[in-house]
XYZ file of C-alpha atoms in Angstrom:
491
model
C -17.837 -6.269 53.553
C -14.733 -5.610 55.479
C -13.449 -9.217 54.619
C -14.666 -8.769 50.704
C -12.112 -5.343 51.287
C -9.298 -7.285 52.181
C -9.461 -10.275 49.615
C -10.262 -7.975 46.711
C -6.693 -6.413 46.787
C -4.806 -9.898 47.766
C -6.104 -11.606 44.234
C -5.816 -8.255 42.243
C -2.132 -8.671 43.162
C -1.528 -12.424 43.034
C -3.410 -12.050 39.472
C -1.230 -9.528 38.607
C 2.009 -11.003 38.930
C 0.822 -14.075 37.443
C -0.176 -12.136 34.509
C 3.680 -10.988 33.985
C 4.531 -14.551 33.014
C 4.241 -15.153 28.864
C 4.343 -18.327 27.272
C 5.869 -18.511 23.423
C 8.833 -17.318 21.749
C 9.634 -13.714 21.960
C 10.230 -12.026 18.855
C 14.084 -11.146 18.087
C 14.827 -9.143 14.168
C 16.846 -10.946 11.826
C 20.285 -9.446 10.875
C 21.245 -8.741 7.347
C 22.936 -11.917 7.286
C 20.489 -14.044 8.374
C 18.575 -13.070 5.579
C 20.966 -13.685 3.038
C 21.818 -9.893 2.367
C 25.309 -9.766 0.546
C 27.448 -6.891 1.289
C 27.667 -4.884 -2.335
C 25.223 -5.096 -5.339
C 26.949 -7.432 -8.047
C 26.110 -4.499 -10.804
C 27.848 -1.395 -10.671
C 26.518 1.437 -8.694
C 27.806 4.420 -7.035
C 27.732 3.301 -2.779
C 26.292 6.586 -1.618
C 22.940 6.706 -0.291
C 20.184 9.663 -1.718
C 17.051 11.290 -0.221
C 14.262 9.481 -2.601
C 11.591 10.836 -0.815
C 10.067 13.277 -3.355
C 12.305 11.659 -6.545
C 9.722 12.917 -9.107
C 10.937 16.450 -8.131
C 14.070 15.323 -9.971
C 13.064 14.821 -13.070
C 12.212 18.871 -13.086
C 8.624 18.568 -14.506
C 6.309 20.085 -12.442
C 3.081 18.576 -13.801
C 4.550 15.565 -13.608
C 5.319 16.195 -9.799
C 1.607 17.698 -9.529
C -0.005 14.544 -10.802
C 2.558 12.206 -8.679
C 0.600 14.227 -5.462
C -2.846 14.235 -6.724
C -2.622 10.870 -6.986
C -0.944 10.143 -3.459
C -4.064 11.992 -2.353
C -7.183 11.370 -4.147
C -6.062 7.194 -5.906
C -9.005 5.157 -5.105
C -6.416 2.034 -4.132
C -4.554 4.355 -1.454
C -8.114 4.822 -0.388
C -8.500 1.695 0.395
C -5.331 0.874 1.773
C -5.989 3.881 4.069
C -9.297 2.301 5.313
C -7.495 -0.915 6.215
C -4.815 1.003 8.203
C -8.014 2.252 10.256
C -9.662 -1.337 10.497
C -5.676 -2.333 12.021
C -5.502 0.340 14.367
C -9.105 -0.522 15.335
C -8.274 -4.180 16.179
C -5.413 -2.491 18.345
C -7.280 -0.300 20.232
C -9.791 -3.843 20.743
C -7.153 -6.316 21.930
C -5.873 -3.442 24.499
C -8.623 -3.180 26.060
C -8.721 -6.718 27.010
C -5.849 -5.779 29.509
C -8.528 -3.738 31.476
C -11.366 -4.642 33.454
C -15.062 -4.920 32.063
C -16.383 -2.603 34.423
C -20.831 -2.132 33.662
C -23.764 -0.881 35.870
C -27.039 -1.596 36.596
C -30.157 0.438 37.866
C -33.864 -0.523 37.953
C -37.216 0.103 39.641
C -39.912 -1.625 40.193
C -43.663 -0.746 41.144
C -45.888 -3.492 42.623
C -49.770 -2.884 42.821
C -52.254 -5.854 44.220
C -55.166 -5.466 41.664
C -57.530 -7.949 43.405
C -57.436 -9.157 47.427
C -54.323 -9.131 48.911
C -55.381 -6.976 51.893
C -53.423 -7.847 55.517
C -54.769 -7.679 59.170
C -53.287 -5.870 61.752
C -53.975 -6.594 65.650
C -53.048 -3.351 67.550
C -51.700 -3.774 71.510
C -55.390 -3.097 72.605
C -56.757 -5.869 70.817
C -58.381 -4.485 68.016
C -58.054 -5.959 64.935
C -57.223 -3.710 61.774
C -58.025 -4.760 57.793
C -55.665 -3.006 55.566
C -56.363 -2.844 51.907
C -53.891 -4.415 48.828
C -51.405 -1.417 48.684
C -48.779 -1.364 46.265
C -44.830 -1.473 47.068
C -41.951 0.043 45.400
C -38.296 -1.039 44.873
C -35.698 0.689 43.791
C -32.018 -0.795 42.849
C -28.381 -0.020 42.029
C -25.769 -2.847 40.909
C -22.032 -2.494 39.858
C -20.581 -5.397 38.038
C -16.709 -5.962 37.138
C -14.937 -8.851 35.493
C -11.556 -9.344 34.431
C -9.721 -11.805 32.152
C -6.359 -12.292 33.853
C -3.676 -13.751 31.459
C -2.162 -15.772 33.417
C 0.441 -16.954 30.644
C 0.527 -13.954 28.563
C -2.358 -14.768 26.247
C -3.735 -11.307 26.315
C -0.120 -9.382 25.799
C 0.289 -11.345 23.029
C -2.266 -10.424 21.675
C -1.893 -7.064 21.941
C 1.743 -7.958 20.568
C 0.137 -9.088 17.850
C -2.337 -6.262 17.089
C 0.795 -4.267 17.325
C 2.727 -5.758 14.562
C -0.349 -6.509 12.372
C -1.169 -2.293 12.780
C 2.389 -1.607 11.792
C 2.497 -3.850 8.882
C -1.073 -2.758 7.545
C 0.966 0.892 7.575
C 4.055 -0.286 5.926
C 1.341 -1.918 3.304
C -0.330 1.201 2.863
C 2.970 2.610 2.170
C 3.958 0.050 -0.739
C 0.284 1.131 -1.991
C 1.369 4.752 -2.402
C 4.890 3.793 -3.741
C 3.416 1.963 -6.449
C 0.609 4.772 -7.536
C 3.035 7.072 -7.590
C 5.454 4.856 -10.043
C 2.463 4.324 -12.255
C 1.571 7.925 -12.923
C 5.095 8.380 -13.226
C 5.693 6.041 -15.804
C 2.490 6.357 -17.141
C 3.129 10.084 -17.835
C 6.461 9.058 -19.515
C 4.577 6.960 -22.160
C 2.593 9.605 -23.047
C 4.958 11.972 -23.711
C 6.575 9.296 -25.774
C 3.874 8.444 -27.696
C 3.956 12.524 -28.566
C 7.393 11.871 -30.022
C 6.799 9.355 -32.171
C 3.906 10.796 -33.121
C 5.558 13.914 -34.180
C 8.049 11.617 -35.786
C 5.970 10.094 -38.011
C 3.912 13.168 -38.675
C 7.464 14.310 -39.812
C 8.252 11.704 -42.426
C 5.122 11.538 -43.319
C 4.980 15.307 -44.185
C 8.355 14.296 -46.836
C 6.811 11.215 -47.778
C 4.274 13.457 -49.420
C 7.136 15.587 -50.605
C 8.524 12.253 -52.285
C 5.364 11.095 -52.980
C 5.000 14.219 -55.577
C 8.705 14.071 -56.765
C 8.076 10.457 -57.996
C 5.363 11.872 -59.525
C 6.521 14.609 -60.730
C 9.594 12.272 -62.493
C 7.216 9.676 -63.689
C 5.132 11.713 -66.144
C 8.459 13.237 -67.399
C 9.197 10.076 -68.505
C 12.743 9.835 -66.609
C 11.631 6.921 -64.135
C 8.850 4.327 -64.292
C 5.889 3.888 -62.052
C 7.456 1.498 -59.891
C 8.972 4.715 -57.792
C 5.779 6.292 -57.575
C 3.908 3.274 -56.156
C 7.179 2.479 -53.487
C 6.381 6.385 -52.547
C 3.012 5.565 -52.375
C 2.821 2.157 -50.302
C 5.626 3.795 -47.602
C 3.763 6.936 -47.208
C 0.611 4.564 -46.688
C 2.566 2.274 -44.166
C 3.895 5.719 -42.450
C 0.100 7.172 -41.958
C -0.964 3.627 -40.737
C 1.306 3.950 -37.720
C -0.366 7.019 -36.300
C -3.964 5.521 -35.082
C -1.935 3.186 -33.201
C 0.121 5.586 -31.306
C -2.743 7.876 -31.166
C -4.618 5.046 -29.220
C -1.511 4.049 -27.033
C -0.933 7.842 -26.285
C -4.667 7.878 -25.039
C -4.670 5.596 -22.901
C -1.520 6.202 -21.242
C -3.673 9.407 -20.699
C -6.469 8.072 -19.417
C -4.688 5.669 -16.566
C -3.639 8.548 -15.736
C -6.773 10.250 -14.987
C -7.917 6.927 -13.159
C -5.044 6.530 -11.579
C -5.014 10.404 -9.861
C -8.767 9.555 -9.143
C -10.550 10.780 -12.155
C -12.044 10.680 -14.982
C -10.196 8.644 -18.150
C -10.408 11.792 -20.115
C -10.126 14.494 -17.267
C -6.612 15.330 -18.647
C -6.262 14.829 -22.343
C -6.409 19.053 -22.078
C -4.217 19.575 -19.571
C -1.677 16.715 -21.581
C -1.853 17.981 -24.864
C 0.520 20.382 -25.611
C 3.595 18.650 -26.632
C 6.596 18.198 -23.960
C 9.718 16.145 -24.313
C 10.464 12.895 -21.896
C 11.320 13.965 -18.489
C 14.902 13.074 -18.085
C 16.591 13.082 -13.792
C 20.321 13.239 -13.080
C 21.926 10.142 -14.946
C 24.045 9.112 -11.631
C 21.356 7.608 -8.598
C 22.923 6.732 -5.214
C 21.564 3.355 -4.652
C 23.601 2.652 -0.874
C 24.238 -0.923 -0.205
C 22.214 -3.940 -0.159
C 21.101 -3.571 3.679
C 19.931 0.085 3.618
C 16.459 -1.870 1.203
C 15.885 -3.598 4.554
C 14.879 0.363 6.062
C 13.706 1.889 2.976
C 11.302 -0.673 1.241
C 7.944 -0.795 2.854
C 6.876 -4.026 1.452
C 10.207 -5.842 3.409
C 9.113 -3.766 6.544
C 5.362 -5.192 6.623
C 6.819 -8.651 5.644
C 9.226 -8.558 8.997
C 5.875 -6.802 10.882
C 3.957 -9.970 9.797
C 6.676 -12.324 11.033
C 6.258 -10.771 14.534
C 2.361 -10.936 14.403
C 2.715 -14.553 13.759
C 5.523 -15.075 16.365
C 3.171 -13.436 18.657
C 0.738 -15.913 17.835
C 2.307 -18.900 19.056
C 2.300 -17.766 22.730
C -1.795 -17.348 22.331
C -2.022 -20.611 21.513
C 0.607 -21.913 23.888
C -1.469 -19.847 26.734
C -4.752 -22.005 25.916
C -2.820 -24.829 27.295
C -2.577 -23.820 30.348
C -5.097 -22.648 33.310
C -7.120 -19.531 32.302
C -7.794 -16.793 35.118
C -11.388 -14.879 35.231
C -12.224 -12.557 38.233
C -16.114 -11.057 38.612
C -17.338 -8.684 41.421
C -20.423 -7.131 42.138
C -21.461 -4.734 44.213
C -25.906 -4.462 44.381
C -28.450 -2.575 46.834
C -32.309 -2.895 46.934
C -34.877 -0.535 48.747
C -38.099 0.317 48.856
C -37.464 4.216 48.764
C -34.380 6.266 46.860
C -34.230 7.905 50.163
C -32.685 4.758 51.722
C -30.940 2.874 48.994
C -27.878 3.041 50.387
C -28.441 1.984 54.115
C -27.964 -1.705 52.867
C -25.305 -2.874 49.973
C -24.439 -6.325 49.271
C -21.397 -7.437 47.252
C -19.486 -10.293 45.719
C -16.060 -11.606 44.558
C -15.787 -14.746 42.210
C -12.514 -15.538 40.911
C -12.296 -19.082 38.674
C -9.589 -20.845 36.857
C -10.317 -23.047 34.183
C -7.948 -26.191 32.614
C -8.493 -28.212 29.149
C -8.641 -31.567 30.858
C -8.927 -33.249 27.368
C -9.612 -31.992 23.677
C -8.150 -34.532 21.210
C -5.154 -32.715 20.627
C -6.729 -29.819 19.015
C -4.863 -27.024 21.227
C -1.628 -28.876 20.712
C -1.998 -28.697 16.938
C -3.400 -25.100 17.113
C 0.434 -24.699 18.440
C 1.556 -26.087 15.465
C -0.545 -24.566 13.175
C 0.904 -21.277 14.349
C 4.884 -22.055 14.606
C 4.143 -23.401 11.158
C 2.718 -20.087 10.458
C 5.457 -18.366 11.651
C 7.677 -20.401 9.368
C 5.958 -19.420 6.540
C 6.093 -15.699 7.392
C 9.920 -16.028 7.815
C 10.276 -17.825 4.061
C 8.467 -14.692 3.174
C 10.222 -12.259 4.775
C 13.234 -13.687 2.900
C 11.757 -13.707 -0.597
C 10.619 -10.625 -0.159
C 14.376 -9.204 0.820
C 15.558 -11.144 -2.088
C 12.994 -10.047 -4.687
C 13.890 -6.205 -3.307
C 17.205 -6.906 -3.999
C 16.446 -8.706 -7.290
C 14.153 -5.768 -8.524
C 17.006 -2.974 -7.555
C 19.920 -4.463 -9.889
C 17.694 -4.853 -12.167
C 16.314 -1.527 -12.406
C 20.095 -0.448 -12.381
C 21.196 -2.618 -15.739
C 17.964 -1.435 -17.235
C 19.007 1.908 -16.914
C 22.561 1.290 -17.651
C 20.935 -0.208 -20.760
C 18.555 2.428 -21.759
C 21.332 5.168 -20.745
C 24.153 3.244 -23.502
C 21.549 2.463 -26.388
C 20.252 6.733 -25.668
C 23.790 7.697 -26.650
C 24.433 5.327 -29.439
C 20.926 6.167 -31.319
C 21.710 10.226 -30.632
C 24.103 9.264 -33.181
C 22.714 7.028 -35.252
C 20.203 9.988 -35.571
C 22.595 12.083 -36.900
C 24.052 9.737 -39.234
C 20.230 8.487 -40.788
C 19.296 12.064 -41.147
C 22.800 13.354 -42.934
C 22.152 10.628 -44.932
C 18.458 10.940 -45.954
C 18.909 14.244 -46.185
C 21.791 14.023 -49.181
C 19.598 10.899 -50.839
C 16.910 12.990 -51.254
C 19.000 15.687 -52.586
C 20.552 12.721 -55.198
C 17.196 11.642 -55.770
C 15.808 15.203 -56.832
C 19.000 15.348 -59.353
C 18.604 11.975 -60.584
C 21.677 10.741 -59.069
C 20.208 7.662 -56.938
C 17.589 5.807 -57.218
C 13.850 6.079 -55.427
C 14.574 2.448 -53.215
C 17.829 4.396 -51.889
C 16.191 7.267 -51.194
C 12.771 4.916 -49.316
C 16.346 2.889 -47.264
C 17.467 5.977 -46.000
C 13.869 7.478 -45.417
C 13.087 4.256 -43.085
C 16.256 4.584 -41.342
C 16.073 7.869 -40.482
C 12.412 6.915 -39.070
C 13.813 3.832 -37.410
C 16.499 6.146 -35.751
C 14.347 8.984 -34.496
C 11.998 6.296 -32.967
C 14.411 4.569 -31.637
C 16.211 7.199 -29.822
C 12.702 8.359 -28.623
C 12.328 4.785 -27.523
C 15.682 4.436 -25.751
C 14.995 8.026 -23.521
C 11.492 6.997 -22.475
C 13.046 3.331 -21.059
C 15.616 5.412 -19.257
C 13.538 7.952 -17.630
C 11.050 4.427 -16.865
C 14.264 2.425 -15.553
C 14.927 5.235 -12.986
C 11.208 5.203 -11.922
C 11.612 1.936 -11.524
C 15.077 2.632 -9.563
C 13.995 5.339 -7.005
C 10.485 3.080 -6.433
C 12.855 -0.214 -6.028
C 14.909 1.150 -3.440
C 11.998 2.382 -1.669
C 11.579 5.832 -2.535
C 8.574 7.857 -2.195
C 7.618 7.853 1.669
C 9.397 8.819 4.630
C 10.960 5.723 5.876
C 12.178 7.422 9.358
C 8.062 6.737 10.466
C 5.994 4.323 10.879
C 2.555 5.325 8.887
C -0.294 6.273 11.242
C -4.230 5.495 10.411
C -5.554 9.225 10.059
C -9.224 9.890 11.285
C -12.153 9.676 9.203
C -12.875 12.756 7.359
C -16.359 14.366 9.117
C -15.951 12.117 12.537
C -13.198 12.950 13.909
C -15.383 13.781 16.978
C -16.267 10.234 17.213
């Protein structure tokens, strides 16, 4: 024992310092310009940079903001990405505790009885001889077993590494989960307060179409037009009414993905969503920063980068299996045949064994490459997913630009259709125009009201699409945690 004592320490140490040595790359972040990151936008934007972490509050509708946070909290796909941030964390906690001893114990007894013969003979100092019967022994024993996986090249811290990265990124994923429920309830809940509009607009004209509709009538049997303007009020009043199923249908289901999409029922909402309300509209002007602050904000570039360090990681595991591997095993075991006893006599052990691929047909040097090529692949990702950020961000700002230009050139092509219809129908009524005059300026007016109602809802969907593409919606300062399982937290 006193010589186990002494060479139990010596190797722990040796082992240890061995263990500081890692094989592989280490994992350095790219720069803005190594991924191709210009300096400005090459649309025009203002330069300053906004707090985007609650942008639905902007748009000043608070059921809209209510069903942005039901969702966040009860969406069946943040659910799930929830569950997989657990399962990361999980691995974690696994490939850390590789970097500590397997430490497991042992205890036992054992009762022996001789059921037939077996009896001994004694001969006592005087000479007598003594027959003992078959009695039966006991045994009682305690055993302590510990082994350790030493990495002697840095196979188990990278590993962990990793774990690390892969955890971080599964967060950062669960993130771009939650940015894009929160975009689709958003814009979701824009369409159906759009599909109110034109519903209402076409309700509208088809309320005068009816008014026409008599007029014609009304002009026909006095003899002072022919039939033909009754049946052109007839078959646009028909064509106006055949519009609103359709929009009836879209505005139902923008209302039930909706209700999926806040983790009910399609129709759990068509109550709460039926009173009429106009398009949300935010602030016109958006600070959209510079091209390098979407490298912080946008979740899905973060878990790209994370994965690019997981498979960086990577290589050095497979680099390590080159090389000799490092297990240590002690033991520590007593036996007696009473619990009185059992520790008058212990017996122990230390076994510590390397192991070296002598020959394997290549297959560790190409698991090498397999990974570095890995790791090349994550990089080329990493970059397209910078670039697609980037891509998705102007483009959300000329779509709004867009939607914001044809808004005010429809509010007054609005006024001019409806100035206009409404002194046609006056001319009409007096005899001074004719009824395919009056049906022009009836379908322009239409055309205008739905087409400013068309222009707002792109705008208020173009800066949904802004705040989400320059990664609005979470708190980018953290890195998203796994919370516990509701009901085992105790676990």
């Amino acid at each position: 024992m006193p010589r186990f004592r002494a060479l139990a320490p010596s190797v722990l140490i040796a082992a240890t310092a061995l263990a500081g040595c890692s094989v592989g790359p280490d994992y350095t972040p790219r720069s803005a310009a190594d991924l191709g990151v210009p300096d400005a936008y090459s649309v025009t934007a203002p330069p300053t940079r906004e707090d985007l972490t609650r942008w639905w509050t902007r748009f000043n509708d608070p059921l809209l903001g209510s069903l942005v946070e039901q969702g966040a909290a009860a969406n069946t796909d943040v659910a799930q990405a929830v569950g997989r941030l657990r399962q990361a964390r999980e691995a974690l906690v696994q490939s850390r505790a590789s970097l500590l001893p397997t430490v497991s114990g042992s205890t036992g007894y054992q009762r022996n009885e001789n059921l037939r013969g077996g009896g001994r003979s004694f001969t006592l100092p005087d000479g007598t001889v003594v027959d003992t019967g078959g009695g039966g022994t006991n045994n009682f024993s305690v055993g302590l077993s510990a082994s350790y996986q030493v990495g002697l090249f840095g196979e188990v811290r990278r590993t962990v590494e990793a774990s690390r990265a892969q955890y971080e990124a599964s967060g950062f994923d669960y993130a771009t989960v939650l940015l894009s429920v929160e975009s689709e309830i958003a814009r979701n809940y824009v369409l159906a307060r759009a599909y109110q509009a034109q519903l209402a607009n076409a309700r509208a004209s088809l309320a005068i179409q009816d008014d026409n509709l008599e007029i014609a009538g009304f002009r026909v049997q006095a003899g002072l037009v022919s039939s033909l303007d009754q049946e052109q009020a007839r078959s646009q009043r028909a064509q106006t009414a055949a519009t609103i199923p359709q929009l009836e249908q879209q505005y139902n289901a923008a209302v039930s993905r909706v209700g999926v999409l806040t983790g009910q029922a399609p129709g759990a909402l068509k109550a709460q969503l039926a009173a009429v309300r106009p398009i949300p509209v935010a602030p016109a002007v958006i600070g959209v920063g510079i091209p390098a602050d979407a490298l912080r904000q946008r979740p899905d570039i973060r878990s790209a980068e994370r994965a690019l360090a997981a498979a960086t990681a990577r290589i050095g595991v497979a680099k390590a299996a080159l090389y000799p591997a490092l297990a240590i095993t002690g033991n520590i075991n007593t036996n007696s045949t009473s619990i009185g006893n059992i520790g008058d006599a212990i017996t122990g052990g230390l076994f510590a064994g390397l192991t070296q691929a002598i020959f394997n047909g290549g297959r560790l040097r190409s698991q090498v490459r397999t990974q570095e090529a890995a790791t090349d692949v994550a990089l080329a990702n990493y970059r397209g997913t910078v670039l697609l950020a980037l891509e998705d961000i102007e483009n959300a700002i000329a779509a709004l630009q867009s939607a914001q230009a044809r808004t005010r050139e429809f509010t007054v092509a609005l006024d001019a259709a409806n100035t206009s219809a409404i002194l046609s129908r006056s001319q009409y009524r007096s005899g001074l125009t004719d009824f395919t005059t009056l049906n022009q300026q009836e379908a322009a007016l239409l055309s205008a009201r739905n087409g400013l109602t068309q222009a707002r809802s792109d705008a208020a969907a173009a800066q949904i699409a802004l705040y989400v593409a320059l990664g609005g919606g979470w708190d980018a300062t953290t890195i998203p945690e796994a919370p516990p399982r509701a009901g085992n937290e105790a676990r």
